mmCIF file with all atom_site columns, C-alpha atoms in Angstrom:
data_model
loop_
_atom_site.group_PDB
_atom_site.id
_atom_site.type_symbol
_atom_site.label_atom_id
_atom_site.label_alt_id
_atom_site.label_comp_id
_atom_site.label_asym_id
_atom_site.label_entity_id
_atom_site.label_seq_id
_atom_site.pdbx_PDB_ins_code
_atom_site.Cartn_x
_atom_site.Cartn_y
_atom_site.Cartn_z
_atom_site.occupancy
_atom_site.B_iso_or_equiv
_atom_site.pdbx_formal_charge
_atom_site.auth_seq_id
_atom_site.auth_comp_id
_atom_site.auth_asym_id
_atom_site.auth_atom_id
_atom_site.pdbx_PDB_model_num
ATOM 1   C CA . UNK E 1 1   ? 0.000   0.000   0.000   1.00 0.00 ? 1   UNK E CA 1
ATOM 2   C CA . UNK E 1 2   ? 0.724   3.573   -0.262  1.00 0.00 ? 2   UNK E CA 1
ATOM 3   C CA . UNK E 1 3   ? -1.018  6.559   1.500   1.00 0.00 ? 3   UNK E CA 1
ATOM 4   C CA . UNK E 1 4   ? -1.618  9.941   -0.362  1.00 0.00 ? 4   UNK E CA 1
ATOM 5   C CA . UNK E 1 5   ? -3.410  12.824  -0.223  1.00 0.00 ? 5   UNK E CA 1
ATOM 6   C CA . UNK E 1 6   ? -5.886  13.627  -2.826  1.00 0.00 ? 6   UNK E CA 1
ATOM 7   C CA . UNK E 1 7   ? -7.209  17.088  -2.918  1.00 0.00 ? 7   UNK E CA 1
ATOM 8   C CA . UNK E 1 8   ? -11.457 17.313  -3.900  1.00 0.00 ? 8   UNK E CA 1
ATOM 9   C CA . UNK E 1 9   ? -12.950 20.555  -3.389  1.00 0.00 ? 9   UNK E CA 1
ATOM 10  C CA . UNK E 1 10  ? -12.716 22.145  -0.808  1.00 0.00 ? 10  UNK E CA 1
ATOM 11  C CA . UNK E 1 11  ? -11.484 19.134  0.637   1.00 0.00 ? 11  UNK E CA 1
ATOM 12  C CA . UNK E 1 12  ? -8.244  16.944  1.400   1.00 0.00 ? 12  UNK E CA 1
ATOM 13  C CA . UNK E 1 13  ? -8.491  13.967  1.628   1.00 0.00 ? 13  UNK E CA 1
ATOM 14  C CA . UNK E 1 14  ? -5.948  10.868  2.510   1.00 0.00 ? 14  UNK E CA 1
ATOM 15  C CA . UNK E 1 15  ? -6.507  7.899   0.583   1.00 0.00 ? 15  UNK E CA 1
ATOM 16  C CA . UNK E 1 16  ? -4.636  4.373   0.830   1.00 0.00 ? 16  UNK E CA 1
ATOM 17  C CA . UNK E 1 17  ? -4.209  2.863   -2.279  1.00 0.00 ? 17  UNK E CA 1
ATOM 18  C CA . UNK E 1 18  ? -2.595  -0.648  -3.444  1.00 0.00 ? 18  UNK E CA 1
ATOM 19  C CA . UNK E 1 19  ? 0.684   -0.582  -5.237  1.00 0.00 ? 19  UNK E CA 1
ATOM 20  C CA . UNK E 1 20  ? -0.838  -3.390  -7.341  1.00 0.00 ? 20  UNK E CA 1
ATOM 21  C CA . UNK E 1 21  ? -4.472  -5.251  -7.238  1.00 0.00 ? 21  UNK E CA 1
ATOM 22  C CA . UNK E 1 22  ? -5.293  -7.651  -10.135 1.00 0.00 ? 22  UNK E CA 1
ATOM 23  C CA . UNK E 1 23  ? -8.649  -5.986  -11.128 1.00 0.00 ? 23  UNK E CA 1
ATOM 24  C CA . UNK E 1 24  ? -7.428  -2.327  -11.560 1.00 0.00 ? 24  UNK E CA 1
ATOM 25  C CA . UNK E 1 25  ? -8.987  -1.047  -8.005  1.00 0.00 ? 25  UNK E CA 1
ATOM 26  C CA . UNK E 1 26  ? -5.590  -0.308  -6.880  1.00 0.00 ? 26  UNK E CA 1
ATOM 27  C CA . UNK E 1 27  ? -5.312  3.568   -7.641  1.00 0.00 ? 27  UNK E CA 1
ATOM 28  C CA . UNK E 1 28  ? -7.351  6.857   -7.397  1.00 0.00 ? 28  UNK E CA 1
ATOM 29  C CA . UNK E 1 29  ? -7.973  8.115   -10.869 1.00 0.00 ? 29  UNK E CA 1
ATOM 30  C CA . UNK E 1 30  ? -7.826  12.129  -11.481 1.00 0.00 ? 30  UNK E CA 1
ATOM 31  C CA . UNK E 1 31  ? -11.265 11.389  -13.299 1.00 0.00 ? 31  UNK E CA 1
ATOM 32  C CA . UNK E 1 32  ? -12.413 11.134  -9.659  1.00 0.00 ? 32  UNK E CA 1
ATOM 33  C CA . UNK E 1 33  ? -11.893 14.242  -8.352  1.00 0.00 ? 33  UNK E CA 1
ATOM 34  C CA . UNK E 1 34  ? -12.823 16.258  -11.841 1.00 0.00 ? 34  UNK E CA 1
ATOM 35  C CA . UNK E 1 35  ? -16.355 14.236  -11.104 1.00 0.00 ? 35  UNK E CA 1
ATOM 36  C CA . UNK E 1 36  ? -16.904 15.009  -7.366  1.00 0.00 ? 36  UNK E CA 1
ATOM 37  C CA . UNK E 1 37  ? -16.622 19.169  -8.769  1.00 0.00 ? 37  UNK E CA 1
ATOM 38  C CA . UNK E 1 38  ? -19.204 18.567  -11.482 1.00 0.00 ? 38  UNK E CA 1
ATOM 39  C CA . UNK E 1 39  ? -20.943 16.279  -8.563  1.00 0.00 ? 39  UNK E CA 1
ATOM 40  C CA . UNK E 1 40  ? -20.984 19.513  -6.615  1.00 0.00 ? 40  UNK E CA 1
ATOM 41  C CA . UNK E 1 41  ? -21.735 21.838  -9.286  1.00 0.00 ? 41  UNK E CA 1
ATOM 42  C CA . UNK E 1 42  ? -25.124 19.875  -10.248 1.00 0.00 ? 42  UNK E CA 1
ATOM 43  C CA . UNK E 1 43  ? -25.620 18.410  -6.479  1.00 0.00 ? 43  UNK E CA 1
ATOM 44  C CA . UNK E 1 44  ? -29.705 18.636  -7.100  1.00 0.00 ? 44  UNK E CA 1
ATOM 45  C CA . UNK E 1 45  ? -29.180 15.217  -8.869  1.00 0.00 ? 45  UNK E CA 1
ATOM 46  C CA . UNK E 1 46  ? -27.236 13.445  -5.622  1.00 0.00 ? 46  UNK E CA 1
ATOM 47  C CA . UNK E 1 47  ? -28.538 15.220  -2.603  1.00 0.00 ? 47  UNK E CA 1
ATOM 48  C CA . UNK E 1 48  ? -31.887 13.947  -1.694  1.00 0.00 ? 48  UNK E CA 1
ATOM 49  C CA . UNK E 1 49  ? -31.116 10.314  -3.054  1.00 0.00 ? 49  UNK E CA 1
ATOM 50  C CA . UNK E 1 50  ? -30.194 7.221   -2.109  1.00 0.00 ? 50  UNK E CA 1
ATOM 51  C CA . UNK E 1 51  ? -26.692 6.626   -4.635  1.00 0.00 ? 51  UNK E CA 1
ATOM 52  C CA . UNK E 1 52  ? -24.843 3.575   -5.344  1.00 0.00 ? 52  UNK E CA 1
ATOM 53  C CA . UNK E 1 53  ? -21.219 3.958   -6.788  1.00 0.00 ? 53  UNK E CA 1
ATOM 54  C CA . UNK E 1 54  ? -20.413 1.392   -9.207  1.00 0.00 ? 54  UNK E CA 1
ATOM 55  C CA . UNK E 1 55  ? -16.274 0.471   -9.542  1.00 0.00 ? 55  UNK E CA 1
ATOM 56  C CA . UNK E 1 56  ? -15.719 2.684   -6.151  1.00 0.00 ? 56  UNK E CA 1
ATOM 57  C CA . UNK E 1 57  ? -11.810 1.329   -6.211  1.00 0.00 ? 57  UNK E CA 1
ATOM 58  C CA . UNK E 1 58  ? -10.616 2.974   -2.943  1.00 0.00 ? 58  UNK E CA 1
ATOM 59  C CA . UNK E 1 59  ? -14.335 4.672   -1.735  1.00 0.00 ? 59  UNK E CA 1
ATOM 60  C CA . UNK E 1 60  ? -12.996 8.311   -1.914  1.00 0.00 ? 60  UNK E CA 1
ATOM 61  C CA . UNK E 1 61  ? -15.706 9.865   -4.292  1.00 0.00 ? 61  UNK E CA 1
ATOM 62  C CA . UNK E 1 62  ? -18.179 8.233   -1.817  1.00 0.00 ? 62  UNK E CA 1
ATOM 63  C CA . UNK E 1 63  ? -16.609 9.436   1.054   1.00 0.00 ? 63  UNK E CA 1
ATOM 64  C CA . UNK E 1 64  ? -16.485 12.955  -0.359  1.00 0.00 ? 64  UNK E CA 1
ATOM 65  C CA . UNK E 1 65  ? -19.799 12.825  -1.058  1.00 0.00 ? 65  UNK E CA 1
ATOM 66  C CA . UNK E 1 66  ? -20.633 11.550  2.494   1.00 0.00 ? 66  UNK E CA 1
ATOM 67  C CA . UNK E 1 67  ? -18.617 13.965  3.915   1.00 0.00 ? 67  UNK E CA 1
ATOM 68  C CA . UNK E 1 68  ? -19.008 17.270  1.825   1.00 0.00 ? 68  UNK E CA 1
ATOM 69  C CA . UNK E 1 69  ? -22.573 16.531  0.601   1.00 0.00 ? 69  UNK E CA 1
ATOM 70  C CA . UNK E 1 70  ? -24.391 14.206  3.508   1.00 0.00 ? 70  UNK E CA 1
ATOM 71  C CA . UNK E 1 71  ? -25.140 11.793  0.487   1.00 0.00 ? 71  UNK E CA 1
ATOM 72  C CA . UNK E 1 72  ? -26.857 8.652   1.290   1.00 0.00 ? 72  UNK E CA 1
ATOM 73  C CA . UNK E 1 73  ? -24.031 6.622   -0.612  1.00 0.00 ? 73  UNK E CA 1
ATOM 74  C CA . UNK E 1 74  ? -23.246 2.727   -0.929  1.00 0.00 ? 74  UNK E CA 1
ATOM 75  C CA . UNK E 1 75  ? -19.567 2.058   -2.653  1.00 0.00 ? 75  UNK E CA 1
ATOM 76  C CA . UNK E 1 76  ? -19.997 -1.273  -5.115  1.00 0.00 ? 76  UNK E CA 1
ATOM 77  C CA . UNK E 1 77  ? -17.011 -2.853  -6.644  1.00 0.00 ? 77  UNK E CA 1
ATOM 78  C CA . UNK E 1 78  ? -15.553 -6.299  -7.614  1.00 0.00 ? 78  UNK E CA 1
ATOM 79  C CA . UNK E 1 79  ? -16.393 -9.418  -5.089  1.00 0.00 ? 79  UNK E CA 1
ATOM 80  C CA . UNK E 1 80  ? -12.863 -8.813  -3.419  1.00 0.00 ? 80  UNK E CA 1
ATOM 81  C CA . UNK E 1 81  ? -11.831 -9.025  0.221   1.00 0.00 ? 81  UNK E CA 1
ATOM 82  C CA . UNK E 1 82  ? -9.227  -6.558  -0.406  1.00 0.00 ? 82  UNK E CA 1
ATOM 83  C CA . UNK E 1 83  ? -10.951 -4.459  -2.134  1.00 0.00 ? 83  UNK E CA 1
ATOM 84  C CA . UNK E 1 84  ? -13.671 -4.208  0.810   1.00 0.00 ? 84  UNK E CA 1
ATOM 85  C CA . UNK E 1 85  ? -11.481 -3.544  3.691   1.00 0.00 ? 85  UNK E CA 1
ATOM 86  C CA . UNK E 1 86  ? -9.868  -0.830  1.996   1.00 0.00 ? 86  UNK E CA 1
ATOM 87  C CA . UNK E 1 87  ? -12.996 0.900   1.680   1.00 0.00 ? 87  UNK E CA 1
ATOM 88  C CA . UNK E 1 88  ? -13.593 0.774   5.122   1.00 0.00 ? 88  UNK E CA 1
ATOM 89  C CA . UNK E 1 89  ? -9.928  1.371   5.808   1.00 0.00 ? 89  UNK E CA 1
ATOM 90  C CA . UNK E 1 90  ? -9.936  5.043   4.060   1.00 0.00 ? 90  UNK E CA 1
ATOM 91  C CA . UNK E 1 91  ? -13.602 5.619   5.517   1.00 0.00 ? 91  UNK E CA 1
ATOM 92  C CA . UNK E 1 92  ? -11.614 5.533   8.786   1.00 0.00 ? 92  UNK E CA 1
ATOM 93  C CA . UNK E 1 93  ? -8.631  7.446   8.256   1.00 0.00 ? 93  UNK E CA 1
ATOM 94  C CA . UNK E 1 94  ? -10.718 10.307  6.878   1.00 0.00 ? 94  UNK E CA 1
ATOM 95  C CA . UNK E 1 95  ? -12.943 10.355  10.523  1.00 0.00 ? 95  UNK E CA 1
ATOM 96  C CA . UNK E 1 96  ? -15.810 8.625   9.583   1.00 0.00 ? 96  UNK E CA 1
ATOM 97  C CA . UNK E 1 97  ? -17.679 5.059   10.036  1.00 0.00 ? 97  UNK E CA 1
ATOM 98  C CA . UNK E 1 98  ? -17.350 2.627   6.949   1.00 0.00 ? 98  UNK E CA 1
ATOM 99  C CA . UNK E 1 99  ? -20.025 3.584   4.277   1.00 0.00 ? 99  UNK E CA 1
ATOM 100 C CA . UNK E 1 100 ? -21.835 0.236   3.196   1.00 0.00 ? 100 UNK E CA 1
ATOM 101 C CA . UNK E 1 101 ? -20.668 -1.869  0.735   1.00 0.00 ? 101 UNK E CA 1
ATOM 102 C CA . UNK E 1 102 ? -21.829 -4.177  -1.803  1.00 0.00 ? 102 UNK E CA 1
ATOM 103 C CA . UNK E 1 103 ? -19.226 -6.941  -3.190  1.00 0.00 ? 103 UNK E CA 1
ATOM 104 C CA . UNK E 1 104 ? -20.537 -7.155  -6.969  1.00 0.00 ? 104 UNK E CA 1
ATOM 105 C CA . UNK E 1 105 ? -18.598 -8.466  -10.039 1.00 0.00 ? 105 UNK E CA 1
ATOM 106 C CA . UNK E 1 106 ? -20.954 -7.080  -13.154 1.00 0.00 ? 106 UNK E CA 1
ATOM 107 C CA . UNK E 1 107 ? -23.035 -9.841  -15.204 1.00 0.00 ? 107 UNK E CA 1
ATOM 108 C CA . UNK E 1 108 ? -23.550 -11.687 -11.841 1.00 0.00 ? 108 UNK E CA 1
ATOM 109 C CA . UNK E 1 109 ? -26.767 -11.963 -10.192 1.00 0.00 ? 109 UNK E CA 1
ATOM 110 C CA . UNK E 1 110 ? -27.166 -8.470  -7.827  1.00 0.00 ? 110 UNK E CA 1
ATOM 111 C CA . UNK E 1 111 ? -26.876 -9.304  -3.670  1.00 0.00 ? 111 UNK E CA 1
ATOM 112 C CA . UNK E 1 112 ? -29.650 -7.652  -3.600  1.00 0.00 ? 112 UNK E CA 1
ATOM 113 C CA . UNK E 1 113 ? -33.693 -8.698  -4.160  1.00 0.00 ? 113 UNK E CA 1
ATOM 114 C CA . UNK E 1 114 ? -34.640 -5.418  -5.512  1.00 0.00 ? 114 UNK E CA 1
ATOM 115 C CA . UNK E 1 115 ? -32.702 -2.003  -6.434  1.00 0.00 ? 115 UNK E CA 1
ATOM 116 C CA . UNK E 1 116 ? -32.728 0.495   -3.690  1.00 0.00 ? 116 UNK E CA 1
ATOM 117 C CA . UNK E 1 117 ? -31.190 3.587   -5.490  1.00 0.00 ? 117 UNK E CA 1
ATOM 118 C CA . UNK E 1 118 ? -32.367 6.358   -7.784  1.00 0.00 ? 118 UNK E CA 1
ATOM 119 C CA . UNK E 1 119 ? -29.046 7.307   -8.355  1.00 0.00 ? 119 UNK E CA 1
ATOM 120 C CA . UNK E 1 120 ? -26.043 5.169   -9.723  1.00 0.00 ? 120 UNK E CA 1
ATOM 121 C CA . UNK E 1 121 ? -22.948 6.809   -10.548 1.00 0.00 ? 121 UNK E CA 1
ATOM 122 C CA . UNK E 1 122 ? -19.426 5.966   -12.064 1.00 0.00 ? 122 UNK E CA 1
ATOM 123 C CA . UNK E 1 123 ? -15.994 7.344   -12.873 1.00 0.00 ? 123 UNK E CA 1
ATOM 124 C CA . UNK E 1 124 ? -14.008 6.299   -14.930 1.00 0.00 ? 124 UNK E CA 1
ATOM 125 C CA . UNK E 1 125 ? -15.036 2.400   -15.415 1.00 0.00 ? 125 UNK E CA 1
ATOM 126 C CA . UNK E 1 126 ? -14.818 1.911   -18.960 1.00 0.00 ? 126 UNK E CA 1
ATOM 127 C CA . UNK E 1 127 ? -11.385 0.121   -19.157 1.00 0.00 ? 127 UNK E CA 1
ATOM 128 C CA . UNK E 1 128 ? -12.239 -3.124  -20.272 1.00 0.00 ? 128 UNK E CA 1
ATOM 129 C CA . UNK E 1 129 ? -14.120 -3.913  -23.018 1.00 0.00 ? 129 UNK E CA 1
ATOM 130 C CA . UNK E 1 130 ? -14.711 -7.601  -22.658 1.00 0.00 ? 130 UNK E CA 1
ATOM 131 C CA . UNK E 1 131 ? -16.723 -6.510  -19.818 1.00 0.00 ? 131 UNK E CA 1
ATOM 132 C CA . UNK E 1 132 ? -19.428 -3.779  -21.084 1.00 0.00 ? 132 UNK E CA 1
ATOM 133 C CA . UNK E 1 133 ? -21.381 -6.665  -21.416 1.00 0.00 ? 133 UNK E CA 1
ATOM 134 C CA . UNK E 1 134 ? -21.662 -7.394  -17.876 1.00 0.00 ? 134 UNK E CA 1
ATOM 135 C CA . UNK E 1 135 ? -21.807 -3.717  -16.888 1.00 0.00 ? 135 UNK E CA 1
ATOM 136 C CA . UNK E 1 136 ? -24.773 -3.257  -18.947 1.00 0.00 ? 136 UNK E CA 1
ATOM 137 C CA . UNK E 1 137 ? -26.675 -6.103  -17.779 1.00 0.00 ? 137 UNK E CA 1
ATOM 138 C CA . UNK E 1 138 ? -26.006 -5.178  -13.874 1.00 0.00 ? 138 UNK E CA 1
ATOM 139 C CA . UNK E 1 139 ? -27.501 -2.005  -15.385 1.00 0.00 ? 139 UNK E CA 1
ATOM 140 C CA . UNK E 1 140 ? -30.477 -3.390  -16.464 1.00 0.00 ? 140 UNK E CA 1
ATOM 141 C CA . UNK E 1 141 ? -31.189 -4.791  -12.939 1.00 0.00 ? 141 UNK E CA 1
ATOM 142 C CA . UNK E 1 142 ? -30.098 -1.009  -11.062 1.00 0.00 ? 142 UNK E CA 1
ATOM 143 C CA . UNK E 1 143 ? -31.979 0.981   -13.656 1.00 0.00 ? 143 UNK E CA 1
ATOM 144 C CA . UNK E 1 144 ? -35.036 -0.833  -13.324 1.00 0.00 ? 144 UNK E CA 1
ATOM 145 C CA . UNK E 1 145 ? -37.963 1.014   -12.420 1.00 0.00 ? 145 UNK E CA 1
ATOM 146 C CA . UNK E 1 146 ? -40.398 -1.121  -11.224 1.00 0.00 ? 146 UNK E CA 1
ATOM 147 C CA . UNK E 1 147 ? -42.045 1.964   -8.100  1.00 0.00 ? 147 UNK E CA 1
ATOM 148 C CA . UNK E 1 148 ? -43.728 -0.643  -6.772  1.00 0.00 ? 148 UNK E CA 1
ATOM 149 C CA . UNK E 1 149 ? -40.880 -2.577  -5.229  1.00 0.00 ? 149 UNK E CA 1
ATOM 150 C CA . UNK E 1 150 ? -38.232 0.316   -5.267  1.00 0.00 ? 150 UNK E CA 1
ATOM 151 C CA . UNK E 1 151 ? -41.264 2.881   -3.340  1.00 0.00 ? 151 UNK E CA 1
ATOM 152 C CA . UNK E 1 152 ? -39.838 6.028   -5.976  1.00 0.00 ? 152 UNK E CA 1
ATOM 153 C CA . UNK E 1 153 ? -41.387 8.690   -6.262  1.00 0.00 ? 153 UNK E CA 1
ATOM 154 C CA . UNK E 1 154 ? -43.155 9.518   -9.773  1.00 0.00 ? 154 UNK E CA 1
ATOM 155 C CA . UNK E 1 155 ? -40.707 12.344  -10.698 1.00 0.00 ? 155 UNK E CA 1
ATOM 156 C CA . UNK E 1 156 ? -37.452 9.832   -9.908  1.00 0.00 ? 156 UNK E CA 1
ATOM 157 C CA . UNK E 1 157 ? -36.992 7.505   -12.551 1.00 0.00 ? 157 UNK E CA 1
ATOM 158 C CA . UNK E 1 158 ? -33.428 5.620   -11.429 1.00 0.00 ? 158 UNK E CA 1
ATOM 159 C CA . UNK E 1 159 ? -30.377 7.132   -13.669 1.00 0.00 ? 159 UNK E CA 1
ATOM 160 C CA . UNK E 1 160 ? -27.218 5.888   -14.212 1.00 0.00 ? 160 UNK E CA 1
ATOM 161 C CA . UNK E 1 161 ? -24.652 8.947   -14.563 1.00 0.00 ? 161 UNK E CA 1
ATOM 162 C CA . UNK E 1 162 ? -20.995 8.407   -15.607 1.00 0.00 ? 162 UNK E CA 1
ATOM 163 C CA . UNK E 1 163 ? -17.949 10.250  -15.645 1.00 0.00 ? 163 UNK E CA 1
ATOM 164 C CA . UNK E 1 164 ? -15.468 9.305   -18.353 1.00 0.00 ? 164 UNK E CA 1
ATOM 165 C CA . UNK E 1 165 ? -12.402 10.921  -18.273 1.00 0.00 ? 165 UNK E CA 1
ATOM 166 C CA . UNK E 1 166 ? -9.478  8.036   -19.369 1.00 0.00 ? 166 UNK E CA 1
ATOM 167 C CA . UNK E 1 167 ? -8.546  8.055   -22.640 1.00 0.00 ? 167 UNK E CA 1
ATOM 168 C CA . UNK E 1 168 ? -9.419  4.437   -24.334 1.00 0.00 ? 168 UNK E CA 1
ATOM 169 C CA . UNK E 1 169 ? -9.757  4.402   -28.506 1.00 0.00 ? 169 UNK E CA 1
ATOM 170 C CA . UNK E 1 170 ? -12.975 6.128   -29.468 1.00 0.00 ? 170 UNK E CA 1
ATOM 171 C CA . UNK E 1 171 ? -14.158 2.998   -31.326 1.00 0.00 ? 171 UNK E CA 1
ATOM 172 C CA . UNK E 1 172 ? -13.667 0.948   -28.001 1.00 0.00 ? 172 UNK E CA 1
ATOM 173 C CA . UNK E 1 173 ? -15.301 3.818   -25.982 1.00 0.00 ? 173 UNK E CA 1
ATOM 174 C CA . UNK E 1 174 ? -18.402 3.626   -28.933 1.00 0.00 ? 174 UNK E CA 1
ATOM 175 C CA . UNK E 1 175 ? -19.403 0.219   -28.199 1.00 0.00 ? 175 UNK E CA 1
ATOM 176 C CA . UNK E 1 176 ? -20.384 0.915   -24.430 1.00 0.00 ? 176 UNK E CA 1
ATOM 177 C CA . UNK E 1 177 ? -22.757 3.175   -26.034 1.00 0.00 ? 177 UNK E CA 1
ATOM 178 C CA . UNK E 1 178 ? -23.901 0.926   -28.618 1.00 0.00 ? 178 UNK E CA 1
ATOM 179 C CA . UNK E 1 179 ? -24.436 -1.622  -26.247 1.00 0.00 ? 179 UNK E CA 1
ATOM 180 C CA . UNK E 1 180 ? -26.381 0.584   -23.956 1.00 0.00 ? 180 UNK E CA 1
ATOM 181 C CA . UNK E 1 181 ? -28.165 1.402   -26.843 1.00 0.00 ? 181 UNK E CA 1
ATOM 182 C CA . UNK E 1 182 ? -29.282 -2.708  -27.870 1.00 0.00 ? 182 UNK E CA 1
ATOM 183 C CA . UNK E 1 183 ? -30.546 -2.813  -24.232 1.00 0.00 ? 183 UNK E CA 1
ATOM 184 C CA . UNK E 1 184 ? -33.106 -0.025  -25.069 1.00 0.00 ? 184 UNK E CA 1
ATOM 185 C CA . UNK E 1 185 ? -31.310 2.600   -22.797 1.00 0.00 ? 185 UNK E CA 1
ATOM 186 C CA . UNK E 1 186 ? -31.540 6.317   -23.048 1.00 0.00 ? 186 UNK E CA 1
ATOM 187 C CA . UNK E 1 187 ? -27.914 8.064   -23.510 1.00 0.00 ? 187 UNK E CA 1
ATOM 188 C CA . UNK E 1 188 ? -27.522 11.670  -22.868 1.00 0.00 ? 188 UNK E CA 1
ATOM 189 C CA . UNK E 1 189 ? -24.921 13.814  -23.079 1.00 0.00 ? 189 UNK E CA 1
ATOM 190 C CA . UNK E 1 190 ? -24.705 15.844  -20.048 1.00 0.00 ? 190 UNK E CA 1
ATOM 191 C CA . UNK E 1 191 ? -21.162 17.613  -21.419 1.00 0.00 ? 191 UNK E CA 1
ATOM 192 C CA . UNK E 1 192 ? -17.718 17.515  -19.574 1.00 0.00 ? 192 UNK E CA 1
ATOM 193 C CA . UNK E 1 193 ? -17.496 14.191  -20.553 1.00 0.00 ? 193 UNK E CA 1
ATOM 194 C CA . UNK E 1 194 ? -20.420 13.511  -17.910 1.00 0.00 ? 194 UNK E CA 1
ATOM 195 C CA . UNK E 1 195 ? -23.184 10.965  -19.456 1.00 0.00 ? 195 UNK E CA 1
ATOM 196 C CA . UNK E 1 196 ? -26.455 10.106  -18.237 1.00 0.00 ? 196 UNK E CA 1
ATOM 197 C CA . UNK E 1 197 ? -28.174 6.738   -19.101 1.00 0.00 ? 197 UNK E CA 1
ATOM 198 C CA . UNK E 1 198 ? -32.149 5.938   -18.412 1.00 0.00 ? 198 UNK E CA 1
ATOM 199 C CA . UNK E 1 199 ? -33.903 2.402   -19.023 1.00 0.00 ? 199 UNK E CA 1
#
């Protein structure tokens, strides 16, 4: 491990991070911090829900959010030990109690019976392309919006809303968005390399 400090705005924040973890949750991305200033530029979209962060790697846009924003936030990320207690690790050595967390490798069946978020957000996930596959069908299961089951209100239909900010070939970066697009999901173009996707 290695312990740095990441600044977020407004905000310093120390984050341990592996030297080297098999499924690329080893590092905090810059992406991360460029999304937590949009995050708090448009923060009528997280405060007020319930979020899940998909790929959270070492929890720090989560516990920004927690700790600048009061957000309601779960971290998600690969069904990894490791990964887990490093969440809970930084959560600690930033003050605060360990956020929950939800062990989840995408195209598996969710832990979970039903969705329990309007919000779903991402930075910076988009690495592998073998696996948009999977990430779109966990999708498909957090983006549902069965109100009955999730008890949403009317004017919250769940959104997925992604920051991209690694630089992968354009063609590779198209076919997430094609394959959103095959599952009958809504892509929009929030700008700043921000995207929001709708069943």
């Amino acid at each position: 491990f290695v312990e740095r400090e990441h600044s977020f705005p407004e905000m310093t924040l120390k984050v341990r991070e592996f030297m080297f973890h098999q499924v690329n949750a080893n590092l905090l991305w810059p992406g991360s911090t460029i999304f937590a200033q949009w995050l708090v530029e448009h923060r009528e979209l997280v405060e007020g829900s319930r979020v899940l962060e998909l790929g959270s790697g070492t929890g720090a846009l989560a516990i920004f959010l927690k700790k600048s924003l009061a957000v309601d936030i779960t971290t998600c990320d690969y069904d990894d030990d490791e990964i887990e207690a490093n969440i809970a690790h930084n959560c600690k050595l930033n003050g605060m109690a360990p956020v929950p967390h939800i062990r989840h490798t995408w195209g598996e069946r969710f832990p979970a019976d039903a969705p329990a978020w309007e919000l779903v957000i991402a930075s910076d996930i988009l690495l592998y392309v073998k696996q948009y596959p999977n990430l779109v069908k966990t999708l498909k299961f957090l983006l549902a919006s069965d109100r009955d089951s999730r008890k949403l209100p009317l004017s919250r239909k769940p959104c997925f809303v992604m920051s991209w900010r690694r630089r992968i070939p354009k063609e590779d970066e198209a076919l997430f968005f094609a394959d959103c697009g095959n599952a009958g999901f809504q892509v929009e173009d929030l700008g700043s390399r921000v995207y929001r996707i709708t069943a």
